[in-house]
């Protein structure tokens, strides 16, 4: 579901962001900062943008950051539009059914172009919309200091067309808020205990409804305007699986499929954080996902939460859960487990999309599909000091963390990289111990010399 363009996104500069903050004229509804959030001196322009927006509109700062992280990992996406018509790190939307971008323009007085392309304006616009929703929900100044009371405005911000999907979106945001995170852009939100006050959404349908095609999947049907009813495989042979990336969030993409204006759907969508899956179109029916009618009629479309240019979305949990579904589909329909029949959207004839993009690890995925699914384990040994964790399989990649001696790590896959000498000899084998987290096998006691049997290659 990716927009045209194969080059890696340039990250929008935050230079000039503080100038925009000081240049904004007029007054807005404001109040004291939400007490749930820490007060400190921002270390980055993006941090300053969140601080200012939170103060100006009396929206909890950590809630703002969490919404942005849930939607985009705080990525501006180079100002380009998402699959559902959203812009910027806060995913302000302009489509036939949702108009948070237009609302933001009206409430801030900012030009829509700035709201789409400038991080500071984008954050201010989202805060203004959220504050308006809070006011309309009757949240007083005291209530706005209680994170739990923001559940309704957050659900509304997600723009879901059904109460069940609205709850799914708000639950996703509050799950991230409870767990805490550190974003690539440097923003950190501490974990905290918060029990959301769902109000009428507490009774929003049965979130436990499961798919009858694939039992691990939740069932959230797409609008009948977005797919074709059929009787596959009797009416059309199913001989391919098409891999997509949503260019948007998990909950937002599922909601988009339920919007009659979308004119797009997929059979399944996977969540990045934990590999959760939702089915939106029955396998017997024809989802509109490939942009090629023949491929639509003969394939199952699988979406994966994220953006093609940010590899942080492609977690081991999502790879493994998706591969389990694809393996099941190949067994059910007799689809060969090879790259001629398990393809990316970009490989569909006449495709105008680029997903899943260069950061999708086909080697790893296809091994998982073919049943090589082991997870290794090892103990870190360094002799002294912590072991550097790098973003890729080599000493030339940036350090993204460290592991203490004696720590046990999981090994999800292995590949060749820089040759390193350590306590366990000289080797070019590197172990992936998490999403974009790598250590040399020379420092990990796995019980095997080099590659671990049954663990996939990356």
GROMACS .gro file of C-alpha atoms in nm:
model
  458
    1UNK     CA    1   0.000   0.000   0.000
    2UNK     CA    2   0.304   0.219  -0.052
    3UNK     CA    3   0.322   0.541  -0.251
    4UNK     CA    4   0.545   0.567  -0.557
    5UNK     CA    5   0.912   0.634  -0.494
    6UNK     CA    6   1.205   0.408  -0.411
    7UNK     CA    7   1.461   0.651  -0.272
    8UNK     CA    8   1.516   0.661   0.103
    9UNK     CA    9   1.322   0.943   0.262
   10UNK     CA   10   1.515   1.252   0.353
   11UNK     CA   11   1.435   1.340   0.711
   12UNK     CA   12   1.269   1.677   0.733
   13UNK     CA   13   1.494   1.921   0.910
   14UNK     CA   14   1.373   2.064   1.234
   15UNK     CA   15   1.570   2.380   1.177
   16UNK     CA   16   1.344   2.680   1.203
   17UNK     CA   17   1.100   2.493   1.424
   18UNK     CA   18   1.159   2.716   1.723
   19UNK     CA   19   1.123   3.020   1.502
   20UNK     CA   20   0.783   2.896   1.396
   21UNK     CA   21   0.680   2.856   1.757
   22UNK     CA   22   0.765   3.214   1.840
   23UNK     CA   23   0.619   3.350   1.519
   24UNK     CA   24   0.274   3.201   1.569
   25UNK     CA   25   0.029   3.477   1.643
   26UNK     CA   26  -0.302   3.488   1.822
   27UNK     CA   27  -0.420   3.323   2.138
   28UNK     CA   28  -0.562   2.979   2.193
   29UNK     CA   29  -0.739   2.796   2.468
   30UNK     CA   30  -0.470   2.693   2.712
   31UNK     CA   31  -0.412   2.593   3.070
   32UNK     CA   32  -0.152   2.461   3.307
   33UNK     CA   33   0.063   2.172   3.183
   34UNK     CA   34  -0.075   1.826   3.260
   35UNK     CA   35   0.071   1.717   3.592
   36UNK     CA   36   0.125   1.360   3.469
   37UNK     CA   37   0.418   1.468   3.255
   38UNK     CA   38   0.770   1.561   3.366
   39UNK     CA   39   0.888   1.917   3.319
   40UNK     CA   40   1.236   1.975   3.184
   41UNK     CA   41   1.445   2.163   2.934
   42UNK     CA   42   1.397   2.012   2.589
   43UNK     CA   43   1.714   1.879   2.430
   44UNK     CA   44   1.592   1.887   2.070
   45UNK     CA   45   1.370   2.104   1.853
   46UNK     CA   46   1.122   1.817   1.836
   47UNK     CA   47   1.119   1.804   2.216
   48UNK     CA   48   1.056   2.178   2.221
   49UNK     CA   49   0.768   2.132   1.978
   50UNK     CA   50   0.599   1.880   2.205
   51UNK     CA   51   0.661   2.095   2.514
   52UNK     CA   52   0.513   2.404   2.352
   53UNK     CA   53   0.212   2.225   2.204
   54UNK     CA   54   0.137   2.056   2.535
   55UNK     CA   55   0.148   2.387   2.723
   56UNK     CA   56  -0.043   2.585   2.465
   57UNK     CA   57  -0.335   2.344   2.441
   58UNK     CA   58  -0.313   2.179   2.784
   59UNK     CA   59  -0.273   1.832   2.639
   60UNK     CA   60  -0.054   1.580   2.827
   61UNK     CA   61   0.287   1.592   2.662
   62UNK     CA   62   0.354   1.219   2.690
   63UNK     CA   63   0.016   1.146   2.535
   64UNK     CA   64   0.102   1.363   2.235
   65UNK     CA   65   0.437   1.190   2.193
   66UNK     CA   66   0.276   0.848   2.226
   67UNK     CA   67   0.016   0.919   1.959
   68UNK     CA   68   0.294   1.030   1.724
   69UNK     CA   69   0.500   0.723   1.806
   70UNK     CA   70   0.204   0.489   1.756
   71UNK     CA   71   0.114   0.650   1.425
   72UNK     CA   72   0.455   0.703   1.263
   73UNK     CA   73   0.743   0.637   1.508
   74UNK     CA   74   0.766   1.021   1.506
   75UNK     CA   75   0.866   1.018   1.138
   76UNK     CA   76   0.759   1.303   0.908
   77UNK     CA   77   0.766   1.067   0.608
   78UNK     CA   78   0.934   1.348   0.411
   79UNK     CA   79   0.602   1.531   0.392
   80UNK     CA   80   0.444   1.262   0.173
   81UNK     CA   81   0.093   1.136   0.227
   82UNK     CA   82   0.010   0.802   0.390
   83UNK     CA   83  -0.218   0.544   0.233
   84UNK     CA   84  -0.518   0.686   0.419
   85UNK     CA   85  -0.440   1.052   0.344
   86UNK     CA   86  -0.239   1.138   0.655
   87UNK     CA   87   0.055   1.375   0.689
   88UNK     CA   88   0.342   1.423   0.927
   89UNK     CA   89   0.452   1.257   1.245
   90UNK     CA   90   0.108   1.311   1.405
   91UNK     CA   91  -0.071   1.178   1.095
   92UNK     CA   92  -0.309   1.468   1.036
   93UNK     CA   93  -0.559   1.333   0.786
   94UNK     CA   94  -0.743   1.479   0.490
   95UNK     CA   95  -0.966   1.228   0.313
   96UNK     CA   96  -1.337   1.216   0.224
   97UNK     CA   97  -1.432   1.096   0.573
   98UNK     CA   98  -1.163   1.235   0.804
   99UNK     CA   99  -1.051   1.596   0.825
  100UNK     CA  100  -0.810   1.639   1.116
  101UNK     CA  101  -0.574   1.835   0.889
  102UNK     CA  102  -0.849   2.082   0.806
  103UNK     CA  103  -0.952   2.101   1.172
  104UNK     CA  104  -0.592   2.173   1.270
  105UNK     CA  105  -0.569   2.453   1.014
  106UNK     CA  106  -0.890   2.610   1.141
  107UNK     CA  107  -0.792   2.588   1.507
  108UNK     CA  108  -0.430   2.702   1.478
  109UNK     CA  109  -0.450   2.946   1.186
  110UNK     CA  110  -0.152   2.768   1.031
  111UNK     CA  111  -0.123   2.710   0.659
  112UNK     CA  112  -0.211   2.350   0.556
  113UNK     CA  113   0.124   2.324   0.379
  114UNK     CA  114   0.306   2.393   0.705
  115UNK     CA  115   0.086   2.144   0.887
  116UNK     CA  116   0.173   1.879   0.631
  117UNK     CA  117   0.548   1.941   0.612
  118UNK     CA  118   0.677   2.115   0.926
  119UNK     CA  119   0.718   1.898   1.239
  120UNK     CA  120   0.645   2.181   1.482
  121UNK     CA  121   0.330   2.286   1.300
  122UNK     CA  122   0.220   1.923   1.271
  123UNK     CA  123   0.250   1.868   1.647
  124UNK     CA  124   0.071   2.197   1.724
  125UNK     CA  125  -0.211   2.101   1.489
  126UNK     CA  126  -0.258   1.762   1.654
  127UNK     CA  127  -0.260   1.920   2.000
  128UNK     CA  128  -0.522   2.172   1.892
  129UNK     CA  129  -0.748   1.899   1.754
  130UNK     CA  130  -0.710   1.685   2.064
  131UNK     CA  131  -0.788   1.979   2.291
  132UNK     CA  132  -1.101   2.054   2.089
  133UNK     CA  133  -1.212   1.692   2.125
  134UNK     CA  134  -1.143   1.709   2.499
  135UNK     CA  135  -1.353   2.025   2.530
  136UNK     CA  136  -1.636   1.865   2.336
  137UNK     CA  137  -1.615   1.562   2.566
  138UNK     CA  138  -1.656   1.792   2.865
  139UNK     CA  139  -1.306   1.751   3.011
  140UNK     CA  140  -1.239   2.025   3.267
  141UNK     CA  141  -0.893   2.157   3.354
  142UNK     CA  142  -0.874   1.908   3.639
  143UNK     CA  143  -0.992   1.622   3.419
  144UNK     CA  144  -0.731   1.708   3.155
  145UNK     CA  145  -0.459   1.632   3.410
  146UNK     CA  146  -0.582   1.272   3.428
  147UNK     CA  147  -0.444   1.065   3.141
  148UNK     CA  148  -0.719   0.807   3.182
  149UNK     CA  149  -0.982   1.069   3.091
  150UNK     CA  150  -0.826   1.126   2.747
  151UNK     CA  151  -0.937   0.788   2.611
  152UNK     CA  152  -1.242   0.930   2.432
  153UNK     CA  153  -1.058   1.216   2.258
  154UNK     CA  154  -0.782   0.976   2.153
  155UNK     CA  155  -1.034   0.730   2.009
  156UNK     CA  156  -1.195   1.014   1.815
  157UNK     CA  157  -0.857   1.134   1.687
  158UNK     CA  158  -0.802   0.791   1.528
  159UNK     CA  159  -1.102   0.858   1.304
  160UNK     CA  160  -1.237   0.504   1.305
  161UNK     CA  161  -1.567   0.440   1.133
  162UNK     CA  162  -1.692   0.190   1.391
  163UNK     CA  163  -1.692   0.183   1.769
  164UNK     CA  164  -1.493  -0.142   1.773
  165UNK     CA  165  -1.220   0.009   1.556
  166UNK     CA  166  -1.218   0.327   1.763
  167UNK     CA  167  -1.157   0.120   2.072
  168UNK     CA  168  -0.886  -0.077   1.895
  169UNK     CA  169  -0.706   0.247   1.804
  170UNK     CA  170  -0.731   0.401   2.151
  171UNK     CA  171  -0.630   0.075   2.318
  172UNK     CA  172  -0.319   0.064   2.098
  173UNK     CA  173  -0.217   0.415   2.205
  174UNK     CA  174  -0.275   0.343   2.574
  175UNK     CA  175  -0.090   0.011   2.551
  176UNK     CA  176   0.216   0.196   2.420
  177UNK     CA  177   0.175   0.464   2.686
  178UNK     CA  178   0.163   0.205   2.963
  179UNK     CA  179   0.469   0.022   2.835
  180UNK     CA  180   0.680   0.331   2.765
  181UNK     CA  181   0.935   0.363   2.485
  182UNK     CA  182   1.241   0.541   2.354
  183UNK     CA  183   1.197   0.662   1.998
  184UNK     CA  184   1.468   0.677   1.733
  185UNK     CA  185   1.421   1.053   1.734
  186UNK     CA  186   1.535   1.068   2.099
  187UNK     CA  187   1.199   1.116   2.269
  188UNK     CA  188   1.144   0.896   2.575
  189UNK     CA  189   0.814   0.821   2.747
  190UNK     CA  190   0.840   0.637   3.078
  191UNK     CA  191   0.614   0.342   3.150
  192UNK     CA  192   0.332   0.419   3.386
  193UNK     CA  193   0.021   0.257   3.527
  194UNK     CA  194  -0.288   0.401   3.366
  195UNK     CA  195  -0.633   0.246   3.339
  196UNK     CA  196  -0.819   0.421   3.058
  197UNK     CA  197  -1.174   0.533   3.115
  198UNK     CA  198  -1.337   0.395   2.801
  199UNK     CA  199  -1.687   0.520   2.871
  200UNK     CA  200  -1.934   0.397   2.611
  201UNK     CA  201  -1.650   0.229   2.418
  202UNK     CA  202  -1.623  -0.023   2.701
  203UNK     CA  203  -1.927  -0.183   2.540
  204UNK     CA  204  -1.802  -0.143   2.182
  205UNK     CA  205  -1.874  -0.483   2.041
  206UNK     CA  206  -1.674  -0.799   2.090
  207UNK     CA  207  -1.305  -0.734   2.037
  208UNK     CA  208  -1.250  -1.105   2.077
  209UNK     CA  209  -1.429  -1.204   1.755
  210UNK     CA  210  -1.189  -1.426   1.565
  211UNK     CA  211  -1.151  -1.512   1.200
  212UNK     CA  212  -1.310  -1.831   1.075
  213UNK     CA  213  -1.038  -1.858   0.807
  214UNK     CA  214  -0.735  -1.821   1.035
  215UNK     CA  215  -0.808  -1.863   1.408
  216UNK     CA  216  -0.519  -1.645   1.540
  217UNK     CA  217  -0.664  -1.342   1.357
  218UNK     CA  218  -0.920  -1.098   1.491
  219UNK     CA  219  -1.209  -1.024   1.255
  220UNK     CA  220  -1.278  -0.663   1.154
  221UNK     CA  221  -1.463  -0.665   0.819
  222UNK     CA  222  -1.380  -0.414   0.550
  223UNK     CA  223  -1.655  -0.207   0.392
  224UNK     CA  224  -1.837  -0.397   0.120
  225UNK     CA  225  -1.745  -0.104  -0.105
  226UNK     CA  226  -1.378  -0.206  -0.086
  227UNK     CA  227  -1.372  -0.568  -0.206
  228UNK     CA  228  -1.552  -0.808  -0.441
  229UNK     CA  229  -1.760  -1.097  -0.311
  230UNK     CA  230  -1.651  -1.424  -0.473
  231UNK     CA  231  -1.636  -1.797  -0.416
  232UNK     CA  232  -1.266  -1.871  -0.426
  233UNK     CA  233  -1.094  -2.105  -0.482
  234UNK     CA  234  -1.379  -2.254  -0.689
  235UNK     CA  235  -1.437  -1.926  -0.876
  236UNK     CA  236  -1.071  -1.822  -0.901
  237UNK     CA  237  -0.753  -2.016  -0.832
  238UNK     CA  238  -0.549  -1.879  -0.540
  239UNK     CA  239  -0.183  -1.917  -0.635
  240UNK     CA  240   0.001  -1.622  -0.481
  241UNK     CA  241   0.056  -1.426  -0.163
  242UNK     CA  242   0.130  -1.054  -0.201
  243UNK     CA  243   0.329  -0.881   0.074
  244UNK     CA  244   0.250  -0.516   0.148
  245UNK     CA  245   0.351  -0.244   0.395
  246UNK     CA  246   0.068  -0.024   0.518
  247UNK     CA  247   0.237   0.318   0.507
  248UNK     CA  248   0.037   0.385   0.819
  249UNK     CA  249  -0.051   0.239   1.157
  250UNK     CA  250  -0.210  -0.099   1.224
  251UNK     CA  251  -0.534   0.033   1.370
  252UNK     CA  252  -0.550   0.318   1.119
  253UNK     CA  253  -0.511   0.083   0.823
  254UNK     CA  254  -0.785  -0.149   0.948
  255UNK     CA  255  -1.013   0.152   0.993
  256UNK     CA  256  -0.929   0.273   0.643
  257UNK     CA  257  -1.043  -0.060   0.498
  258UNK     CA  258  -1.377   0.000   0.674
  259UNK     CA  259  -1.417   0.340   0.510
  260UNK     CA  260  -1.630   0.316   0.192
  261UNK     CA  261  -1.422   0.592   0.034
  262UNK     CA  262  -1.098   0.393   0.060
  263UNK     CA  263  -1.153   0.169  -0.245
  264UNK     CA  264  -0.878  -0.056  -0.109
  265UNK     CA  265  -0.850  -0.351   0.127
  266UNK     CA  266  -0.633  -0.647   0.220
  267UNK     CA  267  -0.717  -0.985   0.359
  268UNK     CA  268  -0.486  -0.957   0.663
  269UNK     CA  269  -0.293  -0.686   0.850
  270UNK     CA  270  -0.013  -0.746   1.102
  271UNK     CA  271   0.093  -0.524   1.392
  272UNK     CA  272   0.460  -0.438   1.428
  273UNK     CA  273   0.501  -0.453   1.805
  274UNK     CA  274   0.379  -0.805   1.872
  275UNK     CA  275   0.269  -0.966   1.545
  276UNK     CA  276  -0.102  -0.941   1.622
  277UNK     CA  277  -0.314  -0.996   1.310
  278UNK     CA  278  -0.657  -0.883   1.193
  279UNK     CA  279  -0.850  -1.018   0.896
  280UNK     CA  280  -1.063  -0.770   0.700
  281UNK     CA  281  -1.167  -0.970   0.391
  282UNK     CA  282  -1.258  -1.339   0.376
  283UNK     CA  283  -1.014  -1.550   0.179
  284UNK     CA  284  -1.297  -1.657  -0.053
  285UNK     CA  285  -1.349  -1.292  -0.151
  286UNK     CA  286  -1.130  -1.066  -0.365
  287UNK     CA  287  -0.952  -0.791  -0.174
  288UNK     CA  288  -0.848  -0.482  -0.368
  289UNK     CA  289  -0.481  -0.469  -0.280
  290UNK     CA  290  -0.254  -0.539  -0.575
  291UNK     CA  291  -0.355  -0.277  -0.832
  292UNK     CA  292  -0.384  -0.556  -1.089
  293UNK     CA  293  -0.717  -0.733  -1.127
  294UNK     CA  294  -0.570  -1.070  -1.224
  295UNK     CA  295  -0.341  -1.067  -0.921
  296UNK     CA  296  -0.628  -0.955  -0.699
  297UNK     CA  297  -0.842  -1.249  -0.811
  298UNK     CA  298  -0.565  -1.505  -0.761
  299UNK     CA  299  -0.391  -1.387  -0.444
  300UNK     CA  300  -0.413  -1.323  -0.072
  301UNK     CA  301  -0.300  -0.973   0.029
  302UNK     CA  302  -0.110  -0.933   0.357
  303UNK     CA  303  -0.038  -0.587   0.499
  304UNK     CA  304   0.235  -0.515   0.756
  305UNK     CA  305   0.226  -0.210   0.980
  306UNK     CA  306   0.494   0.046   0.907
  307UNK     CA  307   0.668   0.260   0.650
  308UNK     CA  308   0.900   0.115   0.387
  309UNK     CA  309   1.194   0.345   0.466
  310UNK     CA  310   1.202   0.280   0.841
  311UNK     CA  311   1.332  -0.069   0.925
  312UNK     CA  312   1.236  -0.026   1.292
  313UNK     CA  313   0.882  -0.136   1.202
  314UNK     CA  314   0.993  -0.476   1.073
  315UNK     CA  315   1.016  -0.668   1.400
  316UNK     CA  316   1.092  -1.033   1.449
  317UNK     CA  317   0.749  -1.076   1.606
  318UNK     CA  318   0.581  -0.945   1.291
  319UNK     CA  319   0.803  -1.142   1.053
  320UNK     CA  320   0.737  -1.466   1.239
  321UNK     CA  321   0.363  -1.416   1.278
  322UNK     CA  322   0.323  -1.321   0.912
  323UNK     CA  323   0.534  -1.613   0.794
  324UNK     CA  324   0.318  -1.849   0.999
  325UNK     CA  325   0.009  -1.721   0.815
  326UNK     CA  326   0.178  -1.745   0.475
  327UNK     CA  327   0.293  -2.100   0.553
  328UNK     CA  328  -0.066  -2.187   0.644
  329UNK     CA  329  -0.199  -2.032   0.323
  330UNK     CA  330   0.052  -2.217   0.105
  331UNK     CA  331  -0.053  -2.545   0.264
  332UNK     CA  332  -0.425  -2.469   0.229
  333UNK     CA  333  -0.414  -2.362  -0.135
  334UNK     CA  334  -0.114  -2.556  -0.265
  335UNK     CA  335   0.092  -2.243  -0.329
  336UNK     CA  336   0.463  -2.312  -0.385
  337UNK     CA  337   0.681  -2.166  -0.110
  338UNK     CA  338   0.907  -1.969  -0.338
  339UNK     CA  339   0.964  -1.610  -0.447
  340UNK     CA  340   0.772  -1.663  -0.771
  341UNK     CA  341   0.452  -1.715  -0.572
  342UNK     CA  342   0.521  -1.512  -0.256
  343UNK     CA  343   0.585  -1.166  -0.395
  344UNK     CA  344   0.604  -0.804  -0.294
  345UNK     CA  345   0.356  -0.545  -0.414
  346UNK     CA  346   0.637  -0.387  -0.614
  347UNK     CA  347   0.666  -0.710  -0.816
  348UNK     CA  348   0.305  -0.708  -0.934
  349UNK     CA  349   0.290  -0.623  -1.308
  350UNK     CA  350   0.224  -0.253  -1.369
  351UNK     CA  351   0.265  -0.185  -0.997
  352UNK     CA  352   0.288   0.180  -0.897
  353UNK     CA  353   0.386   0.092  -0.538
  354UNK     CA  354   0.725   0.007  -0.391
  355UNK     CA  355   0.637  -0.200  -0.085
  356UNK     CA  356   0.762  -0.389   0.099
  357UNK     CA  357   1.075  -0.195   0.007
  358UNK     CA  358   1.449  -0.249   0.053
  359UNK     CA  359   1.431  -0.295   0.430
  360UNK     CA  360   1.209  -0.602   0.409
  361UNK     CA  361   1.430  -0.908   0.470
  362UNK     CA  362   1.316  -1.161   0.214
  363UNK     CA  363   1.589  -1.412   0.306
  364UNK     CA  364   1.471  -1.424   0.666
  365UNK     CA  365   1.103  -1.424   0.576
  366UNK     CA  366   1.125  -1.705   0.322
  367UNK     CA  367   1.321  -1.926   0.560
  368UNK     CA  368   1.050  -1.875   0.820
  369UNK     CA  369   0.784  -1.960   0.561
  370UNK     CA  370   0.975  -2.276   0.477
  371UNK     CA  371   0.983  -2.390   0.838
  372UNK     CA  372   1.324  -2.274   0.958
  373UNK     CA  373   1.189  -2.101   1.267
  374UNK     CA  374   1.427  -2.177   1.553
  375UNK     CA  375   1.533  -1.911   1.804
  376UNK     CA  376   1.880  -1.960   1.946
  377UNK     CA  377   2.011  -1.856   2.284
  378UNK     CA  378   2.353  -1.752   2.408
  379UNK     CA  379   2.546  -1.604   2.697
  380UNK     CA  380   2.751  -1.289   2.644
  381UNK     CA  381   3.119  -1.302   2.739
  382UNK     CA  382   3.351  -1.005   2.698
  383UNK     CA  383   3.632  -1.043   2.951
  384UNK     CA  384   3.567  -0.687   3.067
  385UNK     CA  385   3.304  -0.423   3.004
  386UNK     CA  386   2.977  -0.441   2.816
  387UNK     CA  387   2.936  -0.570   2.461
  388UNK     CA  388   2.834  -0.308   2.205
  389UNK     CA  389   2.508  -0.371   2.022
  390UNK     CA  390   2.506  -0.235   1.667
  391UNK     CA  391   2.232  -0.148   1.421
  392UNK     CA  392   2.367  -0.389   1.160
  393UNK     CA  393   2.597  -0.691   1.123
  394UNK     CA  394   2.933  -0.520   1.139
  395UNK     CA  395   3.164  -0.289   1.330
  396UNK     CA  396   3.091  -0.010   1.085
  397UNK     CA  397   2.730   0.019   1.201
  398UNK     CA  398   2.632   0.265   1.476
  399UNK     CA  399   2.625   0.149   1.837
  400UNK     CA  400   2.263   0.140   1.955
  401UNK     CA  401   2.308  -0.011   2.300
  402UNK     CA  402   2.508  -0.260   2.502
  403UNK     CA  403   2.475  -0.596   2.676
  404UNK     CA  404   2.638  -0.680   3.008
  405UNK     CA  405   2.869  -0.981   3.046
  406UNK     CA  406   2.675  -1.286   3.160
  407UNK     CA  407   2.350  -1.169   3.001
  408UNK     CA  408   2.145  -1.420   2.806
  409UNK     CA  409   2.034  -1.311   2.459
  410UNK     CA  410   1.792  -1.459   2.207
  411UNK     CA  411   1.926  -1.513   1.855
  412UNK     CA  412   1.649  -1.466   1.597
  413UNK     CA  413   1.867  -1.502   1.289
  414UNK     CA  414   2.231  -1.491   1.180
  415UNK     CA  415   2.429  -1.358   0.887
  416UNK     CA  416   2.783  -1.285   0.772
  417UNK     CA  417   2.935  -0.947   0.849
  418UNK     CA  418   3.259  -0.795   0.971
  419UNK     CA  419   3.516  -1.049   1.089
  420UNK     CA  420   3.575  -1.011   1.464
  421UNK     CA  421   3.803  -1.184   1.715
  422UNK     CA  422   3.668  -1.244   2.063
  423UNK     CA  423   3.655  -1.497   2.348
  424UNK     CA  424   3.507  -1.758   2.114
  425UNK     CA  425   3.751  -1.721   1.829
  426UNK     CA  426   3.754  -1.533   1.501
  427UNK     CA  427   3.432  -1.527   1.301
  428UNK     CA  428   3.228  -1.323   1.055
  429UNK     CA  429   2.898  -1.452   1.200
  430UNK     CA  430   2.670  -1.189   1.355
  431UNK     CA  431   2.361  -1.258   1.563
  432UNK     CA  432   2.043  -1.051   1.549
  433UNK     CA  433   1.921  -1.026   1.909
  434UNK     CA  434   1.636  -0.784   1.837
  435UNK     CA  435   1.503  -0.550   1.570
  436UNK     CA  436   1.810  -0.374   1.424
  437UNK     CA  437   2.021  -0.503   1.716
  438UNK     CA  438   2.328  -0.709   1.633
  439UNK     CA  439   2.626  -0.857   1.819
  440UNK     CA  440   2.924  -1.056   1.696
  441UNK     CA  441   2.906  -1.430   1.756
  442UNK     CA  442   3.266  -1.411   1.876
  443UNK     CA  443   3.130  -1.283   2.208
  444UNK     CA  444   2.829  -1.513   2.247
  445UNK     CA  445   2.841  -1.869   2.380
  446UNK     CA  446   2.563  -2.047   2.190
  447UNK     CA  447   2.683  -2.407   2.217
  448UNK     CA  448   2.758  -2.412   1.845
  449UNK     CA  449   3.055  -2.315   1.633
  450UNK     CA  450   2.920  -2.036   1.413
  451UNK     CA  451   2.573  -2.084   1.269
  452UNK     CA  452   2.314  -2.241   1.497
  453UNK     CA  453   2.119  -2.530   1.342
  454UNK     CA  454   1.753  -2.447   1.285
  455UNK     CA  455   1.797  -2.070   1.328
  456UNK     CA  456   1.726  -1.872   1.009
  457UNK     CA  457   1.984  -1.678   0.814
  458UNK     CA  458   1.906  -1.307   0.781
   0.00000   0.00000   0.00000
